[in-house]
Short mmCIF file of N, CA and C in Angstrom, two decimals:
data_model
loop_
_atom_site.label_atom_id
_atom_site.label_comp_id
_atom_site.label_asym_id
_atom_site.label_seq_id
_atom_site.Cartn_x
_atom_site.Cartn_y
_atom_site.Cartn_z
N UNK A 265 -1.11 -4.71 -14.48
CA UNK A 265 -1.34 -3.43 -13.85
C UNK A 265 -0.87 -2.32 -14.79
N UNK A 266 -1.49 -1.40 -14.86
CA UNK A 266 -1.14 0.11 -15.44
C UNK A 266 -0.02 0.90 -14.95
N UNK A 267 0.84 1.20 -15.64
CA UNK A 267 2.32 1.81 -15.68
C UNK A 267 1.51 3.49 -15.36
N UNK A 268 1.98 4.09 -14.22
CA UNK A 268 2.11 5.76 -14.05
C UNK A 268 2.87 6.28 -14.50
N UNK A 269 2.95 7.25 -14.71
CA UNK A 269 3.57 8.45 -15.65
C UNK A 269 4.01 9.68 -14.87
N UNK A 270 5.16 10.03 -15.17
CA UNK A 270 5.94 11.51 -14.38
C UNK A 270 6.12 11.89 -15.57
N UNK A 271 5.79 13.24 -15.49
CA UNK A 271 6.02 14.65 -16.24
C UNK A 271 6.76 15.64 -15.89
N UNK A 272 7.52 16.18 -16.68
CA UNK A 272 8.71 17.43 -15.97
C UNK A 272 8.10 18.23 -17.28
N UNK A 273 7.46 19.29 -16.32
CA UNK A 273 7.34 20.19 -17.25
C UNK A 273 8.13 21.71 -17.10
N UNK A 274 8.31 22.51 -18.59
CA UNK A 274 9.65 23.40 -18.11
C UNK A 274 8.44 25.15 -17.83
N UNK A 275 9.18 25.70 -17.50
CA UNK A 275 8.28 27.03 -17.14
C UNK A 275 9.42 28.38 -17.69
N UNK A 276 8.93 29.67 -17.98
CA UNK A 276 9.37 30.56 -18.07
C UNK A 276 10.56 31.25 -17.03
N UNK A 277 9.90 31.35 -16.21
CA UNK A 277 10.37 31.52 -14.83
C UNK A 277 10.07 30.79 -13.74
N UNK A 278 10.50 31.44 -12.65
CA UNK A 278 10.08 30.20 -11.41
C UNK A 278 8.54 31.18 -10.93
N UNK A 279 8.71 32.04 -10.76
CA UNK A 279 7.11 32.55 -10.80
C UNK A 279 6.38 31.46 -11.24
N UNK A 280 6.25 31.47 -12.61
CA UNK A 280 5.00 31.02 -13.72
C UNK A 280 4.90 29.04 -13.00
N UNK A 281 6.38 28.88 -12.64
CA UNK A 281 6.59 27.60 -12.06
C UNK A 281 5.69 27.37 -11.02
N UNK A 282 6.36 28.11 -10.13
CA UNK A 282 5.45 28.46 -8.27
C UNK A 282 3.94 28.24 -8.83
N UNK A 283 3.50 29.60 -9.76
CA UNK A 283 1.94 29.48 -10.17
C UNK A 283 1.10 28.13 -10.75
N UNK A 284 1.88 27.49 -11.36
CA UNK A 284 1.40 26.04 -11.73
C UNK A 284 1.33 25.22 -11.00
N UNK A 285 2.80 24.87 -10.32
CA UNK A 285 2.72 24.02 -9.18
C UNK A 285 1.58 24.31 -7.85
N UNK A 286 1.14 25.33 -7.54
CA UNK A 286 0.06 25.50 -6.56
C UNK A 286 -1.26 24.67 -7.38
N UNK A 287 -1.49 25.48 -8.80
CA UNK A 287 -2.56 24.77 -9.36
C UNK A 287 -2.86 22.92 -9.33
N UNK A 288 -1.53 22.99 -9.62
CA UNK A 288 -1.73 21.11 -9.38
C UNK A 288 -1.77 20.89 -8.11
N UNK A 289 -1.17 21.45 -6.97
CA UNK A 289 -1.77 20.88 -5.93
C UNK A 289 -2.84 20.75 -5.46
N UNK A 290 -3.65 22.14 -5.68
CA UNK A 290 -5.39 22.50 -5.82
C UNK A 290 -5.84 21.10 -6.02
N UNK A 291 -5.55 20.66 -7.33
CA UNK A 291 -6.08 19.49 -8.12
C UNK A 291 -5.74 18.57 -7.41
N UNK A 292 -5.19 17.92 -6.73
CA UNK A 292 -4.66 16.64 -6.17
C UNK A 292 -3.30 15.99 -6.77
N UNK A 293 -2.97 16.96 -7.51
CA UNK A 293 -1.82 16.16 -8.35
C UNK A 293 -0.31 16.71 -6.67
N UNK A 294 0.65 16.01 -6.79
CA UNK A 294 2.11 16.09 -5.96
C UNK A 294 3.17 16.76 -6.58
N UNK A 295 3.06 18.26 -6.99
CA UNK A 295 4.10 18.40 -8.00
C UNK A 295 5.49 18.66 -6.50
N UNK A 296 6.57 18.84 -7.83
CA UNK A 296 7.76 18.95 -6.84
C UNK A 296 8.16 20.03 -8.15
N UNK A 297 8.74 21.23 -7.35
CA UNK A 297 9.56 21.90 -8.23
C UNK A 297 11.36 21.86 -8.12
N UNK A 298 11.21 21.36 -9.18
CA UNK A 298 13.07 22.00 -9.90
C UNK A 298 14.04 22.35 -10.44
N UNK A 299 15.19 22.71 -9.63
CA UNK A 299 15.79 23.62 -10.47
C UNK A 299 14.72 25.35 -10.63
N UNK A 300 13.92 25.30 -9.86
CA UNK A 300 13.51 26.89 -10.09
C UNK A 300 12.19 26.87 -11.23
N UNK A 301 12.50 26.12 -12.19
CA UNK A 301 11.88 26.91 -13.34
C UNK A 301 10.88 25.77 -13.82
N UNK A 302 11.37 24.55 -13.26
CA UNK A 302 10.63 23.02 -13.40
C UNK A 302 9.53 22.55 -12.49
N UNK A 303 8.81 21.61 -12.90
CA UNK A 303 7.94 20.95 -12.36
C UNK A 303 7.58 19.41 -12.87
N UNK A 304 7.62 18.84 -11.97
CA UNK A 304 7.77 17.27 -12.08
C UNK A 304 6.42 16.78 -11.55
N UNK A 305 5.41 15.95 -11.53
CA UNK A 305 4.41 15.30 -11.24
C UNK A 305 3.99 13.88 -11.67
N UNK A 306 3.35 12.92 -11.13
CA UNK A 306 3.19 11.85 -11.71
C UNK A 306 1.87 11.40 -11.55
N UNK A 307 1.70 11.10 -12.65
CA UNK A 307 -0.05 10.72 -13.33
C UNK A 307 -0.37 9.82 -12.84
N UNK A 308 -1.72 9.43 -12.55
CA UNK A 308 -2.46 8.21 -12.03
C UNK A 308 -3.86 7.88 -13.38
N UNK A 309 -3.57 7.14 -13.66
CA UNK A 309 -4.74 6.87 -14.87
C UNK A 309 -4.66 7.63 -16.19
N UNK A 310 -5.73 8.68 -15.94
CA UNK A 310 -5.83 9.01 -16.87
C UNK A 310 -5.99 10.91 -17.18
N UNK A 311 -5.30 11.45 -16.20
CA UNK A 311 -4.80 12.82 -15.77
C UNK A 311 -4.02 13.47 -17.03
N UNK A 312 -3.80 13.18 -17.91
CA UNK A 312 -3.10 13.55 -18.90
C UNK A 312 -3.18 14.98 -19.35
N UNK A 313 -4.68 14.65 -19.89
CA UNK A 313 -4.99 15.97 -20.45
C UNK A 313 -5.29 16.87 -19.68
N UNK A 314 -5.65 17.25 -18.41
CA UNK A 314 -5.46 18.04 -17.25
C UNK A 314 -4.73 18.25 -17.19
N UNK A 315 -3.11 17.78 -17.21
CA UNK A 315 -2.14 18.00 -16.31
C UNK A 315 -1.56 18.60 -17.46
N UNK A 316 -2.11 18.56 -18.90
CA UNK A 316 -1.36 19.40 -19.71
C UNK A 316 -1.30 20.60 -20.26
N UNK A 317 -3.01 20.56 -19.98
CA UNK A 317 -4.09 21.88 -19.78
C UNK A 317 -3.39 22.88 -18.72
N UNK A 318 -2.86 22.68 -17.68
CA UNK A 318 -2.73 23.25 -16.45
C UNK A 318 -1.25 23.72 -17.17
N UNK A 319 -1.01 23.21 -17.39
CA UNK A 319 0.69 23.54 -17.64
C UNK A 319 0.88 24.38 -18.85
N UNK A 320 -0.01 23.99 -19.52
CA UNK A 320 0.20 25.53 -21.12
C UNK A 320 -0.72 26.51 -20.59
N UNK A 321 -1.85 26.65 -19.31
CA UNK A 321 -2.22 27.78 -19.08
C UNK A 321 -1.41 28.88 -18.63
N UNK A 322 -0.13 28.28 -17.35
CA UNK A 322 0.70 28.91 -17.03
C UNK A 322 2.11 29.16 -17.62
N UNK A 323 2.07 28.87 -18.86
CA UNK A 323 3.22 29.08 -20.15
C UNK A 323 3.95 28.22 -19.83
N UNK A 324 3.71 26.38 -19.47
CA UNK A 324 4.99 25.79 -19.28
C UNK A 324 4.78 24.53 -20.72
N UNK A 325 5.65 24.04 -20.56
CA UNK A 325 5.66 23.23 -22.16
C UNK A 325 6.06 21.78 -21.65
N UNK A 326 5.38 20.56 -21.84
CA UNK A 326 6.24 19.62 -21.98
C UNK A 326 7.66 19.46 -21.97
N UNK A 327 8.74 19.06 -20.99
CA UNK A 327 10.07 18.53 -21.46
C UNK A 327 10.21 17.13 -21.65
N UNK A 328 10.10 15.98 -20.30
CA UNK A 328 10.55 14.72 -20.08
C UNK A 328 9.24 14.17 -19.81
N UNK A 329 8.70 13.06 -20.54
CA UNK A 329 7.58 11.76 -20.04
C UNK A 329 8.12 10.45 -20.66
N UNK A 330 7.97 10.18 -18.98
CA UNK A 330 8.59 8.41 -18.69
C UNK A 330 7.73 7.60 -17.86
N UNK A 331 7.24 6.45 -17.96
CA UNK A 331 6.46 5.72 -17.47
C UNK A 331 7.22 5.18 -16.14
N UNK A 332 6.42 4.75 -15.08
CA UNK A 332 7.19 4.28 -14.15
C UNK A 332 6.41 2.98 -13.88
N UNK A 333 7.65 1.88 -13.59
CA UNK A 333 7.16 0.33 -13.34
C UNK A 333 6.47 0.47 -11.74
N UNK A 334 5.51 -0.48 -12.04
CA UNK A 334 4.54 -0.81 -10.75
C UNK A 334 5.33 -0.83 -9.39
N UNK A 335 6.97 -1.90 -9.71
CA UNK A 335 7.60 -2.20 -8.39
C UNK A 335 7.84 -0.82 -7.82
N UNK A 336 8.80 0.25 -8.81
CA UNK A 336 9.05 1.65 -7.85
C UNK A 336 7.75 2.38 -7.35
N UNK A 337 6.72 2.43 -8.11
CA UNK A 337 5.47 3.16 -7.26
C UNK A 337 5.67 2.19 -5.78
N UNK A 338 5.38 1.13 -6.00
CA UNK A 338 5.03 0.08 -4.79
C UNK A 338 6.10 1.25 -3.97
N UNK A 339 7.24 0.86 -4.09
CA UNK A 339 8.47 1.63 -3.12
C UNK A 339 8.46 2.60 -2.52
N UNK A 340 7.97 3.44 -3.69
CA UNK A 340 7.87 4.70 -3.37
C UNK A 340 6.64 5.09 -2.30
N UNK A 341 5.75 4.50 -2.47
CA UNK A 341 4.50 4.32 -1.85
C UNK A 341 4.80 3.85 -0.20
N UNK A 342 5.15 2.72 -0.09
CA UNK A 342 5.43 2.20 1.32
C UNK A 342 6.73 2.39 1.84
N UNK A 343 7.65 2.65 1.05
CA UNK A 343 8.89 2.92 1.60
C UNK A 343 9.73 2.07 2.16
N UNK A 344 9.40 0.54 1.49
CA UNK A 344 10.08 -0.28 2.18
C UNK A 344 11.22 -0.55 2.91
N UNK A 345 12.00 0.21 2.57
CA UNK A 345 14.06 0.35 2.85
C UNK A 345 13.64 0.99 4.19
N UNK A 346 12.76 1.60 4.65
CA UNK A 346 12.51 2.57 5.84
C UNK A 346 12.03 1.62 6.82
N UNK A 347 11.70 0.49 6.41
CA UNK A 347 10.57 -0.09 7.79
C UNK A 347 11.49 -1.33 8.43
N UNK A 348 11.86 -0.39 9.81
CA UNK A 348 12.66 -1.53 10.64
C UNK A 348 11.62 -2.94 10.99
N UNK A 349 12.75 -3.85 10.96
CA UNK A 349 12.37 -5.00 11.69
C UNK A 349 12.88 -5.08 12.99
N UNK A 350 12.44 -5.30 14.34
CA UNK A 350 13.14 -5.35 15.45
C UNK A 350 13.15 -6.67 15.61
N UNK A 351 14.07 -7.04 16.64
CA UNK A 351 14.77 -7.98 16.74
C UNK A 351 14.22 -8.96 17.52
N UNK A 352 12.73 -8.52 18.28
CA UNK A 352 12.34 -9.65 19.25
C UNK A 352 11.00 -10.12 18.00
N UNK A 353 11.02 -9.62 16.60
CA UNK A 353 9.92 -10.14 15.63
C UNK A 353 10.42 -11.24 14.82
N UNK A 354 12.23 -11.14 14.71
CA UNK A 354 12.51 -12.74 13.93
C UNK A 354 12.34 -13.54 14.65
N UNK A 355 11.95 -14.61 14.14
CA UNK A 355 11.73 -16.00 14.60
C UNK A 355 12.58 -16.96 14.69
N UNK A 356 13.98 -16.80 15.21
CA UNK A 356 15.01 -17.81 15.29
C UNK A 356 14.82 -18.49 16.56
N UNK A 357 14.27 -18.38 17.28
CA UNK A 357 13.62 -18.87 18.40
C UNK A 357 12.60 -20.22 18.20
N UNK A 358 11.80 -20.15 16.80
CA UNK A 358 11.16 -21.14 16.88
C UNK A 358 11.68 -22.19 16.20
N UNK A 359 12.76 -22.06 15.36
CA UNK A 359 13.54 -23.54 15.15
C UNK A 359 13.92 -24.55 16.51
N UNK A 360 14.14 -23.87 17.40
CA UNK A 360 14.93 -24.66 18.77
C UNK A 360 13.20 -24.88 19.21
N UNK A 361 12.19 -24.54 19.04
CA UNK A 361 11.06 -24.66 19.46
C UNK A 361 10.73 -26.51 19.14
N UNK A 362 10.97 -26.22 17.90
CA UNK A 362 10.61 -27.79 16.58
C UNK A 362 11.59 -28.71 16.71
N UNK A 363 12.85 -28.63 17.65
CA UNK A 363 14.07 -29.40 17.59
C UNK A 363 13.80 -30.19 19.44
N UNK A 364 12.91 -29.57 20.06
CA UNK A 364 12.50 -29.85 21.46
C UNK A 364 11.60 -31.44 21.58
N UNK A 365 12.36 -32.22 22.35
CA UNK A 365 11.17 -33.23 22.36
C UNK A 365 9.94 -33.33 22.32
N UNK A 366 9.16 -34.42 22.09
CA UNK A 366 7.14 -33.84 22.04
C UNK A 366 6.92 -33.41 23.32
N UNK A 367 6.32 -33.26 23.37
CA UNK A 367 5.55 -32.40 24.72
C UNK A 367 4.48 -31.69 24.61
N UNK A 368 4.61 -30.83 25.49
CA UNK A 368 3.60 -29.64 25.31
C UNK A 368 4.42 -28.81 24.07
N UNK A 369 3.56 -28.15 23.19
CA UNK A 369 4.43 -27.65 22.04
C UNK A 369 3.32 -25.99 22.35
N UNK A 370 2.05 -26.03 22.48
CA UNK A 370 1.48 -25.09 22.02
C UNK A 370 1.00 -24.78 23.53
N UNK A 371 0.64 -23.29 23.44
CA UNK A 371 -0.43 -23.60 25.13
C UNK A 371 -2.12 -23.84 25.68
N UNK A 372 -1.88 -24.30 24.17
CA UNK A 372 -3.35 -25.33 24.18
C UNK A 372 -3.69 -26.35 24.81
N UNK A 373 -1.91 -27.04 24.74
CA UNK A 373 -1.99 -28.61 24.49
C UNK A 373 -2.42 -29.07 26.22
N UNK A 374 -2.15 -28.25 27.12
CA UNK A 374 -2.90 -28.75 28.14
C UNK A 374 -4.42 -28.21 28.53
N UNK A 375 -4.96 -28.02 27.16
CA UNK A 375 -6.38 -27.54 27.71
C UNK A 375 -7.21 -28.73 27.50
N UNK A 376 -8.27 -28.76 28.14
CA UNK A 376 -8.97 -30.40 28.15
C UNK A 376 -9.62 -30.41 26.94
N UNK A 377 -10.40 -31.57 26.78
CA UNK A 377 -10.46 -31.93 25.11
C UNK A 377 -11.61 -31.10 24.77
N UNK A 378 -11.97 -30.92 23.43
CA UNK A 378 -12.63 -30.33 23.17
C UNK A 378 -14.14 -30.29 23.68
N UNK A 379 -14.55 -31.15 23.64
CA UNK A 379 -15.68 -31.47 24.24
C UNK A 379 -16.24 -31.28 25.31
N UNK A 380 -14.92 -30.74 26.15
CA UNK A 380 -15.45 -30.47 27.62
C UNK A 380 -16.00 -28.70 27.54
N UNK A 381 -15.56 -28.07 26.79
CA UNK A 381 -16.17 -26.96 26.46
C UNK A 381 -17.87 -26.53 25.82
N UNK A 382 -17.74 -27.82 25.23
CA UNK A 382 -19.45 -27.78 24.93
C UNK A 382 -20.29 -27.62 25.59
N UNK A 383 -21.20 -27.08 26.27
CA UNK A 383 -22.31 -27.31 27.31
C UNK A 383 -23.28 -28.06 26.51
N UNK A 384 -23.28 -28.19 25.52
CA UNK A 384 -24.76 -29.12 24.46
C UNK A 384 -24.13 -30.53 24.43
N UNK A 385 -25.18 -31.41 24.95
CA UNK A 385 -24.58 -33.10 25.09
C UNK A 385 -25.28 -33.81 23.96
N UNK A 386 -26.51 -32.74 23.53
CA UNK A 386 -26.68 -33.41 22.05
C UNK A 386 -28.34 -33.87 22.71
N UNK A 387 -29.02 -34.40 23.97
CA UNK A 387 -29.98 -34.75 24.00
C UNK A 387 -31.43 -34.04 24.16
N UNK A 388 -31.93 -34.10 23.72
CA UNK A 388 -33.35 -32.84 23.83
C UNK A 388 -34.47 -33.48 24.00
N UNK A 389 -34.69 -34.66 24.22
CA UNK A 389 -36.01 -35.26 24.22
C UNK A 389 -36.87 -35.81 23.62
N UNK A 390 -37.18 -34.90 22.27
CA UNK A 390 -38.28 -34.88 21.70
C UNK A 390 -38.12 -35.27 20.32
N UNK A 391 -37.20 -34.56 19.52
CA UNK A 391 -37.22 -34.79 18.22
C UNK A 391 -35.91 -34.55 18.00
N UNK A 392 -35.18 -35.04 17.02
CA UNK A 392 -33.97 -34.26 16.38
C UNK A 392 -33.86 -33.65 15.59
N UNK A 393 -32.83 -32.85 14.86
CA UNK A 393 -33.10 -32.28 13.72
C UNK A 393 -32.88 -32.43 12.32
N UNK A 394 -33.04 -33.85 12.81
CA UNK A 394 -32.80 -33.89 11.46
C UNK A 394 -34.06 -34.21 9.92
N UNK A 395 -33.25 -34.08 8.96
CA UNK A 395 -34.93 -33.62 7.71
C UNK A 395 -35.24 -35.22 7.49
N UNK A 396 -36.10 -35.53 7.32
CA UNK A 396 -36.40 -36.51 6.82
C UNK A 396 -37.86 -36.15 5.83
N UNK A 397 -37.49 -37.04 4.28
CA UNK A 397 -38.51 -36.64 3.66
C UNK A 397 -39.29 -38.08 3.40
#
């Protein structure tokens, strides 16, 4: 997989900052400003030269580019540390399930056999279907 890229780019003022950062949002890019005078964003593909275009229109210059590993996008993306598990979804319940004599295990196991569900007994009269050459 392809490594994304965050850019901190520096600005004159926070004006010229504010003014860029709107532009990238226009564009689809997520900037975050900081510290006032900064702007941080992170690349998807191949945004490069856009995102650098945009940033010397409004007098800001390159400071920091660092690639970011697949796992933190993943993170960052779904937020895993955030997503409760509740307590009636673990399954400690079904060990004592598997430790239970045979029996009924599923609530299938008292449904009649398969066959009784079929309404087709298979006889038609006439021909079958099968190919014969």
């Amino acid at each position: 997989m392809q490594n994304d890229t965050a850019l901190l780019f520096q600005f004159a003022d926070p004006r010229t900052a504010s003014m860029a950062s709107g532009t990238f949002e226009e564009l689809g890019y997520d900037p975050v400003i900081q510290q006032g005078n900064e702007v941080h964003i992170h690349l998807r593909s191949d945004d490069l030269t856009s995102a650098l275009e945009i940033a010397q229109s409004h007098g800001g210059q390159l400071a920091v580019e660092s690639s970011i590993p697949d796992i933190q996008l993943t993170n960052e993306a779904y937020r895993m540390e955030n997503i409760a598990i509740p307590a009636h979804v673990v399954n400690e319940d079904w060990i004592s399930q598997e430790e239970t004599e045979p029996g009924l295990q599923n609530r299938d196991d008292d449904a009649p056999a398969a066959d009784e569900f079929f309404p087709d007994d298979g006889s038609y009269g006439y021909f079958s279907g099968d190919v014969h050459s």
